[in-house]
Coordinates of C-alpha atoms in Angstrom, one line a residue:
Chain A
M1 CA -29.4 2.9 -9.2
I2 CA -26.2 5.2 -8.8
K3 CA -24.3 6.4 -12.3
I4 CA -20.7 7.4 -11.7
N5 CA -18.0 8.0 -14.5
T6 CA -14.4 7.9 -14.0
S7 CA -11.8 8.9 -16.1
N8 CA -9.0 7.1 -15.1
P9 CA -8.1 3.6 -12.7
E10 CA -7.3 5.9 -10.0
E11 CA -10.8 7.5 -9.9
T12 CA -12.3 4.0 -10.1
F13 CA -10.4 3.0 -7.3
K14 CA -11.5 6.3 -4.9
V15 CA -15.1 4.9 -6.0
G16 CA -14.3 1.6 -4.6
E17 CA -12.5 3.0 -1.4
E18 CA -15.6 5.1 -0.7
L19 CA -18.0 2.3 -1.1
G20 CA -15.6 0.0 0.7
K21 CA -16.0 2.4 4.0
K22 CA -19.8 1.9 4.2
L23 CA -19.8 -2.0 3.8
A24 CA -20.7 -4.4 6.7
P25 CA -20.0 -7.9 7.7
G26 CA -22.3 -10.4 5.6
D27 CA -22.0 -8.0 2.4
I28 CA -21.5 -9.0 -0.5
V29 CA -20.5 -7.0 -3.6
C30 CA -20.8 -8.8 -7.3
L31 CA -18.5 -7.0 -10.0
Q32 CA -19.7 -7.4 -13.6
G33 CA -18.0 -6.1 -16.6
D34 CA -15.7 -7.5 -19.5
L35 CA -11.8 -8.3 -19.0
G36 CA -9.9 -5.1 -18.2
A37 CA -13.6 -3.1 -17.4
G38 CA -11.9 -1.8 -14.2
K39 CA -13.0 -4.7 -11.6
T40 CA -9.4 -5.1 -10.4
S41 CA -9.1 -1.4 -9.3
L42 CA -12.4 -1.1 -8.2
A43 CA -11.7 -4.5 -6.0
K44 CA -8.5 -3.0 -4.4
G45 CA -10.3 0.6 -3.7
I46 CA -13.1 -1.6 -2.0
C47 CA -10.6 -3.5 -0.1
A48 CA -8.4 -0.5 0.9
G49 CA -11.7 1.2 2.0
L50 CA -12.3 -1.9 4.1
G51 CA -8.9 -1.1 5.7
V52 CA -7.0 -4.1 4.1
K53 CA -3.4 -3.0 4.1
A54 CA -1.8 -6.3 2.1
D55 CA -1.7 -5.8 -1.6
I56 CA -4.6 -6.8 -3.7
T57 CA -3.3 -9.0 -6.5
S58 CA -5.6 -10.8 -8.9
P59 CA -7.6 -13.8 -7.5
T60 CA -8.1 -15.5 -10.9
Y61 CA -5.9 -18.8 -10.1
T62 CA -6.6 -18.9 -6.5
I63 CA -10.2 -18.5 -7.1
V64 CA -10.6 -16.8 -3.5
N65 CA -7.9 -14.5 -1.9
E66 CA -8.6 -13.7 1.9
Y67 CA -7.7 -10.8 3.6
R68 CA -8.0 -9.0 6.9
G69 CA -9.0 -5.5 7.5
K70 CA -11.7 -4.0 9.4
Y71 CA -13.5 -7.2 8.8
K72 CA -12.3 -10.3 7.0
V73 CA -12.7 -9.7 3.1
N74 CA -12.8 -12.4 0.5
H75 CA -12.0 -11.4 -2.9
M76 CA -13.1 -14.2 -5.4
D77 CA -12.8 -14.6 -9.0
L78 CA -15.0 -17.0 -10.6
Y79 CA -13.7 -16.8 -14.2
R80 CA -12.2 -20.3 -14.2
I81 CA -15.2 -21.8 -12.5
R82 CA -16.6 -24.4 -15.5
Q83 CA -19.3 -26.3 -13.3
E84 CA -21.3 -25.1 -10.1
D85 CA -20.1 -28.6 -8.6
E86 CA -16.7 -26.8 -8.2
L87 CA -18.3 -24.0 -5.9
F88 CA -19.1 -26.7 -3.3
D89 CA -15.9 -28.3 -3.2
L90 CA -14.3 -25.0 -2.8
G91 CA -16.9 -23.9 0.1
F92 CA -18.6 -20.9 -1.6
E93 CA -21.3 -20.7 0.5
E94 CA -19.7 -20.9 3.6
Y95 CA -17.5 -17.6 2.3
L96 CA -20.8 -16.0 1.3
Y97 CA -22.8 -16.7 4.2
G98 CA -19.8 -16.3 7.2
D99 CA -19.0 -13.1 8.7
G100 CA -16.8 -11.4 6.5
V101 CA -17.4 -9.1 3.4
T102 CA -17.4 -11.0 0.0
I103 CA -16.4 -9.3 -3.6
I104 CA -17.3 -11.5 -6.2
E105 CA -16.0 -10.9 -9.8
W106 CA -17.6 -13.1 -12.8
P107 CA -20.6 -13.6 -10.3
D108 CA -22.6 -15.2 -13.4
K109 CA -20.3 -18.4 -13.1
S110 CA -22.2 -19.1 -10.0
G111 CA -25.5 -20.2 -11.2
A112 CA -27.9 -21.6 -9.1
L113 CA -25.5 -20.9 -6.2
M114 CA -25.7 -16.7 -7.0
P115 CA -26.7 -15.0 -3.8
D116 CA -30.1 -13.0 -4.0
Q117 CA -28.9 -10.4 -1.9
Y118 CA -26.0 -8.5 -3.0
L119 CA -24.9 -5.2 -4.4
D120 CA -24.7 -5.4 -8.0
I121 CA -21.9 -3.3 -10.1
N122 CA -21.5 -3.0 -13.4
L123 CA -18.5 -1.8 -15.1
R124 CA -18.0 -0.6 -19.0
G125 CA -16.3 2.0 -20.9
E126 CA -13.9 2.9 -23.6
G127 CA -10.1 3.9 -23.6
T128 CA -9.9 5.1 -19.9
D129 CA -13.5 6.2 -19.5
R130 CA -15.6 4.1 -17.0
E131 CA -19.4 3.8 -16.4
I132 CA -19.7 2.4 -13.2
R133 CA -23.6 1.4 -12.4
I134 CA -24.2 0.7 -8.7
I135 CA -27.8 -1.3 -8.5
P136 CA -28.9 -2.6 -4.7
Q137 CA -30.1 -6.1 -4.8
A138 CA -31.1 -5.8 -1.3
N139 CA -33.2 -3.2 0.9
K140 CA -30.4 -3.5 3.5
F141 CA -28.1 -1.5 1.0
I142 CA -30.6 1.3 0.9
G143 CA -28.6 3.7 3.4
L144 CA -25.3 2.8 2.0
M145 CA -26.6 4.0 -1.4
A146 CA -28.0 7.2 -0.1
E147 CA -24.3 7.8 1.9
L148 CA -22.6 6.9 -1.5
K149 CA -24.8 9.6 -3.3
K150 CA -23.4 12.2 -0.7
D151 CA -19.8 11.4 -0.4
V152 CA -19.2 10.7 -4.4
D153 CA -19.0 13.5 -6.7
L154 CA -21.7 12.6 -9.5
S155 CA -21.5 15.5 -11.5
N156 CA -19.1 14.4 -14.2
Chain B
M1 CA 20.9 -46.0 9.0
K2 CA 19.6 -45.9 5.7
E3 CA 22.0 -45.6 2.9
E4 CA 19.4 -43.5 0.3
F5 CA 17.7 -40.8 1.3
L6 CA 14.3 -41.2 -0.2
I7 CA 11.4 -38.5 -0.4
L8 CA 7.6 -38.9 -1.2
A9 CA 6.4 -35.4 -2.2
I10 CA 2.7 -34.8 -2.7
E11 CA 1.8 -31.8 -5.0
S12 CA -2.3 -30.8 -5.1
S13 CA -2.4 -26.9 -4.8
C14 CA -4.2 -26.5 -8.1
D15 CA -5.4 -28.2 -11.2
E16 CA -2.8 -31.2 -11.1
T17 CA -2.6 -33.9 -8.4
S18 CA 0.8 -35.1 -8.3
A19 CA 3.5 -37.4 -6.4
A20 CA 7.0 -38.1 -6.9
V21 CA 10.0 -40.0 -5.2
I22 CA 13.2 -38.1 -4.9
K23 CA 16.4 -39.7 -4.0
D24 CA 19.2 -37.5 -2.2
G25 CA 17.5 -34.4 -3.0
K26 CA 18.2 -34.0 -6.8
E27 CA 17.5 -37.2 -8.4
V28 CA 14.0 -37.7 -9.7
L29 CA 12.7 -41.5 -9.4
S30 CA 9.2 -40.8 -10.5
N31 CA 7.2 -37.7 -10.9
V32 CA 3.5 -38.6 -11.6
V33 CA 1.2 -35.7 -12.5
A34 CA -2.5 -37.0 -12.7
S35 CA -3.2 -35.6 -16.3
Q36 CA -0.2 -37.8 -17.6
I37 CA -2.0 -41.0 -16.6
D38 CA -4.8 -42.9 -17.9
L39 CA -7.7 -42.2 -15.8
H40 CA -10.4 -43.2 -17.8
R41 CA -9.3 -46.6 -17.5
K42 CA -8.8 -46.3 -14.0
F43 CA -11.8 -45.0 -13.0
G44 CA -14.1 -45.9 -15.9
G45 CA -15.4 -41.9 -15.9
V46 CA -14.8 -38.7 -17.0
V47 CA -12.5 -36.7 -14.4
P48 CA -14.0 -33.2 -13.6
E49 CA -11.6 -30.5 -15.0
I50 CA -10.9 -28.5 -12.2
A51 CA -13.0 -29.9 -9.4
S52 CA -10.9 -30.0 -6.3
R53 CA -12.9 -33.3 -5.5
K54 CA -10.7 -35.0 -8.2
H55 CA -7.8 -34.8 -5.9
V56 CA -9.7 -37.1 -3.5
E57 CA -10.1 -39.4 -6.3
L58 CA -6.6 -39.4 -7.6
I59 CA -4.4 -38.9 -4.7
N60 CA -4.3 -42.7 -3.8
P61 CA -3.2 -43.9 -7.2
V62 CA -1.4 -41.4 -7.9
I63 CA 1.1 -42.2 -4.9
E64 CA 0.9 -45.6 -5.4
D65 CA 2.1 -45.0 -9.3
A66 CA 4.7 -43.1 -7.7
L67 CA 6.0 -45.3 -5.7
E68 CA 5.9 -48.2 -8.3
E69 CA 7.6 -46.1 -10.9
A70 CA 10.3 -45.5 -8.8
G71 CA 10.7 -49.1 -7.5
V72 CA 10.3 -47.9 -3.7
D73 CA 7.9 -49.1 -1.0
Y74 CA 6.6 -47.4 1.8
E75 CA 9.2 -48.9 4.3
D76 CA 11.9 -47.5 2.2
L77 CA 11.0 -43.8 2.4
S78 CA 13.0 -41.3 4.6
L79 CA 10.6 -38.4 4.4
V80 CA 7.0 -37.1 3.6
A81 CA 7.0 -33.3 1.8
V82 CA 3.9 -31.7 1.0
T83 CA 2.7 -28.4 -0.4
Y84 CA 0.4 -26.5 2.5
G85 CA 0.1 -23.4 0.3
P86 CA -0.9 -21.3 -1.6
G87 CA -3.4 -22.6 -3.5
L88 CA -7.5 -23.9 -3.3
V89 CA -8.1 -25.0 0.1
G90 CA -9.8 -28.1 -1.4
G91 CA -7.0 -29.3 -3.0
L92 CA -4.5 -28.5 -0.6
L93 CA -6.3 -30.5 2.3
V94 CA -6.5 -33.6 0.4
G95 CA -2.6 -33.7 -0.1
I96 CA -2.1 -32.9 3.6
A97 CA -4.3 -35.4 4.6
A98 CA -2.7 -38.1 2.5
A99 CA 1.1 -36.9 3.7
K100 CA 0.1 -36.9 7.4
A101 CA -1.3 -40.5 7.1
I102 CA 1.9 -41.9 5.5
A103 CA 4.0 -39.9 7.7
Y104 CA 1.9 -41.3 10.8
A105 CA 1.7 -44.7 9.9
Y106 CA 5.4 -45.3 9.0
N107 CA 6.7 -42.8 11.4
L108 CA 8.3 -40.5 9.0
P109 CA 9.2 -36.7 9.3
L110 CA 6.8 -34.4 7.6
V111 CA 7.9 -31.4 6.0
G112 CA 5.4 -28.6 4.7
I113 CA 6.4 -26.8 1.3
N114 CA 5.7 -23.5 0.0
H115 CA 4.1 -23.8 -3.5
I116 CA 6.4 -21.2 -4.8
E117 CA 9.4 -22.5 -3.2
G118 CA 9.2 -25.8 -5.0
H119 CA 8.8 -23.8 -8.5
I120 CA 12.4 -22.3 -7.5
Y121 CA 14.1 -25.6 -6.5
S122 CA 12.8 -27.1 -9.6
N123 CA 16.1 -25.7 -10.8
F124 CA 18.1 -27.5 -8.6
I125 CA 16.5 -30.9 -10.3
S126 CA 17.6 -29.5 -13.9
H127 CA 20.9 -28.2 -12.8
P128 CA 22.3 -29.7 -9.6
E129 CA 25.4 -27.6 -9.4
I130 CA 23.9 -24.4 -9.0
E131 CA 25.1 -22.5 -6.0
P132 CA 24.0 -19.4 -4.3
P133 CA 24.2 -16.1 -4.2
L134 CA 21.7 -15.9 -6.9
V135 CA 18.4 -14.2 -8.0
C136 CA 15.3 -15.9 -8.7
L137 CA 12.2 -14.9 -10.8
T138 CA 9.3 -17.0 -10.6
V139 CA 6.4 -16.6 -13.5
S140 CA 3.6 -18.6 -13.8
G141 CA -0.3 -18.1 -13.9
G142 CA -0.5 -17.2 -10.2
H143 CA 2.8 -15.9 -9.5
T144 CA 5.2 -13.1 -10.4
D145 CA 7.8 -13.1 -7.8
L146 CA 11.8 -12.0 -8.0
L147 CA 13.7 -13.3 -4.7
Y148 CA 17.3 -12.9 -4.0
F149 CA 19.2 -16.3 -2.5
E150 CA 22.1 -15.2 -0.2
E151 CA 22.6 -18.8 0.5
L152 CA 20.1 -22.0 0.4
G153 CA 17.1 -22.1 2.5
A154 CA 17.5 -18.2 3.1
Y155 CA 15.9 -15.6 0.6
Q156 CA 14.6 -12.2 0.5
I157 CA 11.6 -11.0 -1.3
L158 CA 12.6 -8.1 -3.7
G159 CA 9.4 -7.6 -5.7
R160 CA 6.2 -9.1 -6.6
T161 CA 3.2 -8.1 -9.0
K162 CA 1.0 -5.5 -7.7
D163 CA -2.1 -7.2 -9.4
D164 CA -1.9 -9.5 -12.3
A165 CA 0.5 -12.4 -12.6
A166 CA 2.4 -12.3 -16.0
G167 CA 0.8 -16.1 -16.8
E168 CA -2.5 -14.5 -16.2
A169 CA -2.0 -11.6 -18.5
F170 CA -0.9 -14.2 -21.3
D171 CA -3.9 -16.4 -20.9
K172 CA -6.4 -13.3 -20.9
V173 CA -5.2 -11.7 -23.7
A174 CA -5.0 -15.1 -25.5
R175 CA -8.4 -15.5 -24.7
V176 CA -9.6 -12.1 -26.1
M177 CA -7.7 -12.6 -29.2
E178 CA -9.2 -16.1 -29.5
I179 CA -6.0 -17.9 -30.2
G180 CA -6.6 -20.5 -27.9
Y181 CA -5.2 -21.8 -24.3
P182 CA -3.4 -22.1 -22.3
G183 CA -2.1 -18.5 -23.7
G184 CA 1.5 -18.4 -23.0
P185 CA 2.5 -21.0 -25.8
A186 CA -0.3 -19.6 -27.9
I187 CA 1.0 -16.1 -28.0
D188 CA 4.8 -17.6 -27.8
K189 CA 4.1 -19.3 -31.1
L190 CA 1.7 -16.5 -32.9
A191 CA 4.2 -13.6 -32.1
K192 CA 7.3 -15.4 -34.2
E193 CA 5.3 -14.5 -37.1
G194 CA 4.7 -10.9 -36.0
D195 CA 6.3 -7.7 -35.5
S196 CA 7.0 -6.9 -31.8
Q197 CA 7.4 -3.2 -32.6
A198 CA 4.5 -2.8 -34.3
I199 CA 2.0 -1.7 -31.5
D200 CA 3.0 0.6 -28.9
L201 CA 2.1 -0.7 -25.3
P202 CA 3.0 0.6 -21.9
R203 CA 5.5 -1.3 -20.0
P204 CA 4.2 -0.8 -16.3
L205 CA 6.6 0.3 -13.9
I206 CA 9.7 -0.6 -16.0
Y207 CA 11.7 2.7 -14.7
D208 CA 10.5 2.5 -11.1
D209 CA 13.2 1.9 -8.6
N210 CA 12.0 -1.0 -7.5
Y211 CA 11.5 -4.6 -8.1
D212 CA 7.4 -4.8 -8.4
F213 CA 5.6 -5.8 -11.4
S214 CA 1.9 -4.7 -12.5
F215 CA 0.4 -6.4 -15.6
S216 CA -3.3 -5.6 -15.3
G217 CA -2.6 -2.0 -16.9
L218 CA -0.9 -3.9 -20.0
K219 CA -3.6 -6.5 -20.2
T220 CA -6.1 -3.4 -20.3
A221 CA -4.2 -1.5 -22.9
V222 CA -4.3 -4.5 -25.5
L223 CA -8.3 -4.9 -24.8
N224 CA -8.4 -1.4 -25.8
Y225 CA -6.7 -1.6 -28.6
I226 CA -8.5 -4.8 -29.8
N227 CA -11.9 -2.9 -29.2
Q228 CA -10.9 0.3 -31.3
K229 CA -9.7 -2.0 -34.2
K230 CA -13.3 -3.8 -33.8
Q231 CA -15.3 -0.3 -33.8
K232 CA -13.5 1.0 -36.5
G233 CA -14.3 -2.3 -38.3
E234 CA -10.7 -3.1 -39.1
E235 CA -9.1 -6.4 -38.7
I236 CA -6.8 -7.1 -36.0
P237 CA -3.3 -7.9 -36.8
K238 CA -3.2 -10.7 -34.2
A239 CA 0.7 -11.7 -34.7
D240 CA 1.7 -8.2 -34.7
L241 CA -0.3 -7.9 -31.5
A242 CA 1.0 -10.9 -30.0
A243 CA 4.7 -10.3 -30.6
S244 CA 4.0 -6.6 -29.4
F245 CA 2.3 -7.9 -26.2
Q246 CA 5.0 -10.7 -25.5
Q247 CA 7.9 -7.9 -26.2
A248 CA 6.1 -5.4 -23.5
V249 CA 5.9 -8.6 -20.8
V250 CA 9.7 -9.6 -21.7
D251 CA 10.9 -6.0 -21.6
V252 CA 9.7 -5.4 -18.2
L253 CA 10.7 -9.2 -16.9
T254 CA 14.3 -8.5 -18.0
A255 CA 14.6 -5.1 -17.0
K256 CA 13.7 -5.8 -13.3
V257 CA 15.8 -9.1 -13.4
V258 CA 18.9 -7.3 -14.7
K259 CA 18.7 -4.5 -12.1
A260 CA 18.1 -7.4 -9.4
A261 CA 21.1 -9.3 -10.6
Q262 CA 23.3 -6.0 -10.8
D263 CA 22.1 -4.5 -7.6
K264 CA 22.7 -7.9 -6.0
K265 CA 25.8 -8.7 -7.8
V266 CA 25.1 -12.3 -8.5
K267 CA 26.7 -14.3 -11.2
R268 CA 23.8 -16.5 -11.5
V269 CA 20.1 -16.1 -12.2
L270 CA 17.3 -18.9 -11.9
L271 CA 14.0 -18.8 -14.0
S272 CA 11.0 -20.7 -12.8
G273 CA 7.3 -21.2 -13.3
G274 CA 5.1 -22.0 -16.2
V275 CA 6.0 -18.7 -17.9
S276 CA 9.8 -19.7 -18.1
A277 CA 8.8 -21.6 -20.9
N278 CA 8.4 -18.7 -23.1
S279 CA 10.8 -18.9 -25.7
H280 CA 11.4 -15.2 -26.0
L281 CA 11.8 -14.3 -22.9
R282 CA 14.5 -17.1 -22.1
R283 CA 16.3 -15.7 -25.4
E284 CA 16.3 -11.8 -24.2
L285 CA 17.0 -12.6 -20.7
E286 CA 19.9 -15.0 -21.7
E287 CA 21.4 -12.3 -24.2
K288 CA 21.4 -9.3 -21.9
L289 CA 22.5 -11.4 -18.9
D290 CA 25.4 -12.8 -21.1
E291 CA 26.7 -9.3 -21.7
L292 CA 27.0 -9.2 -17.8
E293 CA 28.6 -12.5 -18.0
I294 CA 25.6 -13.6 -15.9
K295 CA 24.5 -17.4 -16.4
L296 CA 20.9 -17.9 -16.7
Y297 CA 19.4 -21.4 -15.7
Y298 CA 15.7 -22.5 -16.3
P299 CA 14.0 -25.8 -15.6
Q300 CA 13.4 -28.4 -18.3
P301 CA 9.9 -28.2 -19.6
R302 CA 8.0 -30.7 -17.3
L303 CA 9.5 -29.1 -14.3
C304 CA 8.0 -25.6 -15.0
T305 CA 4.5 -26.6 -14.8
D306 CA 2.9 -27.8 -11.3
N307 CA 4.5 -30.9 -10.3
A308 CA 5.7 -32.9 -6.9
A309 CA 9.5 -33.5 -7.7
M310 CA 9.9 -30.0 -7.2
I311 CA 8.4 -29.7 -3.8
G312 CA 10.4 -32.9 -3.0
T313 CA 13.7 -31.3 -3.9
A314 CA 12.4 -28.3 -1.6
G315 CA 11.5 -30.6 0.9
Y316 CA 15.0 -31.7 0.8
F317 CA 16.7 -28.6 1.4
K318 CA 14.3 -27.5 4.1
Y319 CA 14.7 -30.4 6.2
Q320 CA 18.5 -30.7 5.5
L321 CA 19.1 -27.0 6.2
T322 CA 16.7 -26.2 9.0
G323 CA 15.7 -29.2 10.5
E324 CA 12.1 -28.3 10.4
I325 CA 9.8 -30.6 10.6
A326 CA 5.9 -30.1 10.5
P327 CA 3.3 -31.2 13.1
Y328 CA 0.5 -33.4 12.6
S329 CA -1.6 -30.2 13.0
L330 CA -0.3 -28.9 9.7
N331 CA -3.1 -26.9 7.9
A332 CA -3.6 -25.8 4.6
N333 CA -3.2 -22.0 4.1
P334 CA -4.6 -21.0 0.6
N335 CA -3.0 -17.5 1.0
L336 CA 0.5 -18.5 2.2
K337 CA 3.2 -15.9 1.2
L338 CA 6.7 -16.6 0.8
G339 CA 8.9 -15.1 3.5

């Protein structure tokens, strides 16, 4: 696990950007944290790191926003999902197991459809301070974790 | 030649399944929205809340209802208009498939409409006399877009939200405050009892020299305020918080709209989308624009939320002004942008 402390949304964005640069097609990143925890800032950073030039807007209402950067990027928000059934209708598994990078906010709403290989990111904090915990839930992320430790300043 | 120009319009981009019949572009003969008809009687079962599969079950009865209410047969139609984005792909595909089938079977032109354009055109139903040039603000759960229309059918995007839509901020703040859903009306109501100056909240981008919006930071500021109060064991002044939050959103929206109206030297401003129903936004905007002798228009309440009538009117203008017809290969575009 890596623990990173940031003191404003810009720093959170930068952590996302470093992470985004290291992701590969098929990777799934789950973002967990309360409303206002910084999921949007981190997701924007990840997309920037993946070379997405478009504005990253909230996917809460659309549930999925698709972008094209270095790879296809699916930015999902399951906040409004009430039943797993709705995920089938949405083509959830097609997004997950396609050749793009998928970022999922509120992944716990996916129930039994929750992927079992993913990069787990937890955000929490007070005021503008945030603690970001990155936990790899698959062996394929071991290399990425080592690189991230090297490239992100963990001292503060 | 047909005497009346009758459009069948279909909208299924998000939570509602809707069909409408529009006469000569601006007259609504019927506007059926699925949540308004007796589903339980029709299907003898419970309809899932937002599952896009529900569109499949609802689309045909909704279209039949719209035609029946309008007293129109398929043979009387002149055009089929359908939303092809942005929205949920599952819902969009259902509407598009139905529209294509009807267009093909009755040999009618098919027009694909952008959902946000539909919201804009909802104003032309409520106020048929509107003429460009004008500035239009579309604010809803999924959108915050500021546009300039030099003429009908040709618009320029001035600005949009960089993160959350205004309506989304309303919904999420209301949820954390535990005052009910949908958040817009709940905050609007509670704010009437509160002091809008009580709590100091940020007005993101308000002084920036552009027409863009950002509401994610404001939402976070409200959540931080709530958390601090909770940690200190203090009671949250909900009415004051609702009023202060609403004031912050209204201040930003108003500032940008007034700036756009002045920069573009227009005499008319349109408001559309679900948040256009917010009473405080209407009042403040009307006041500020009044001083500048600019008239504000907004649609009647039932045309503010998602409905097919607005898609029909947008379809009328698109067809009449550009003659642009969609091919049978028209596909859903979940991320369709304006422009």
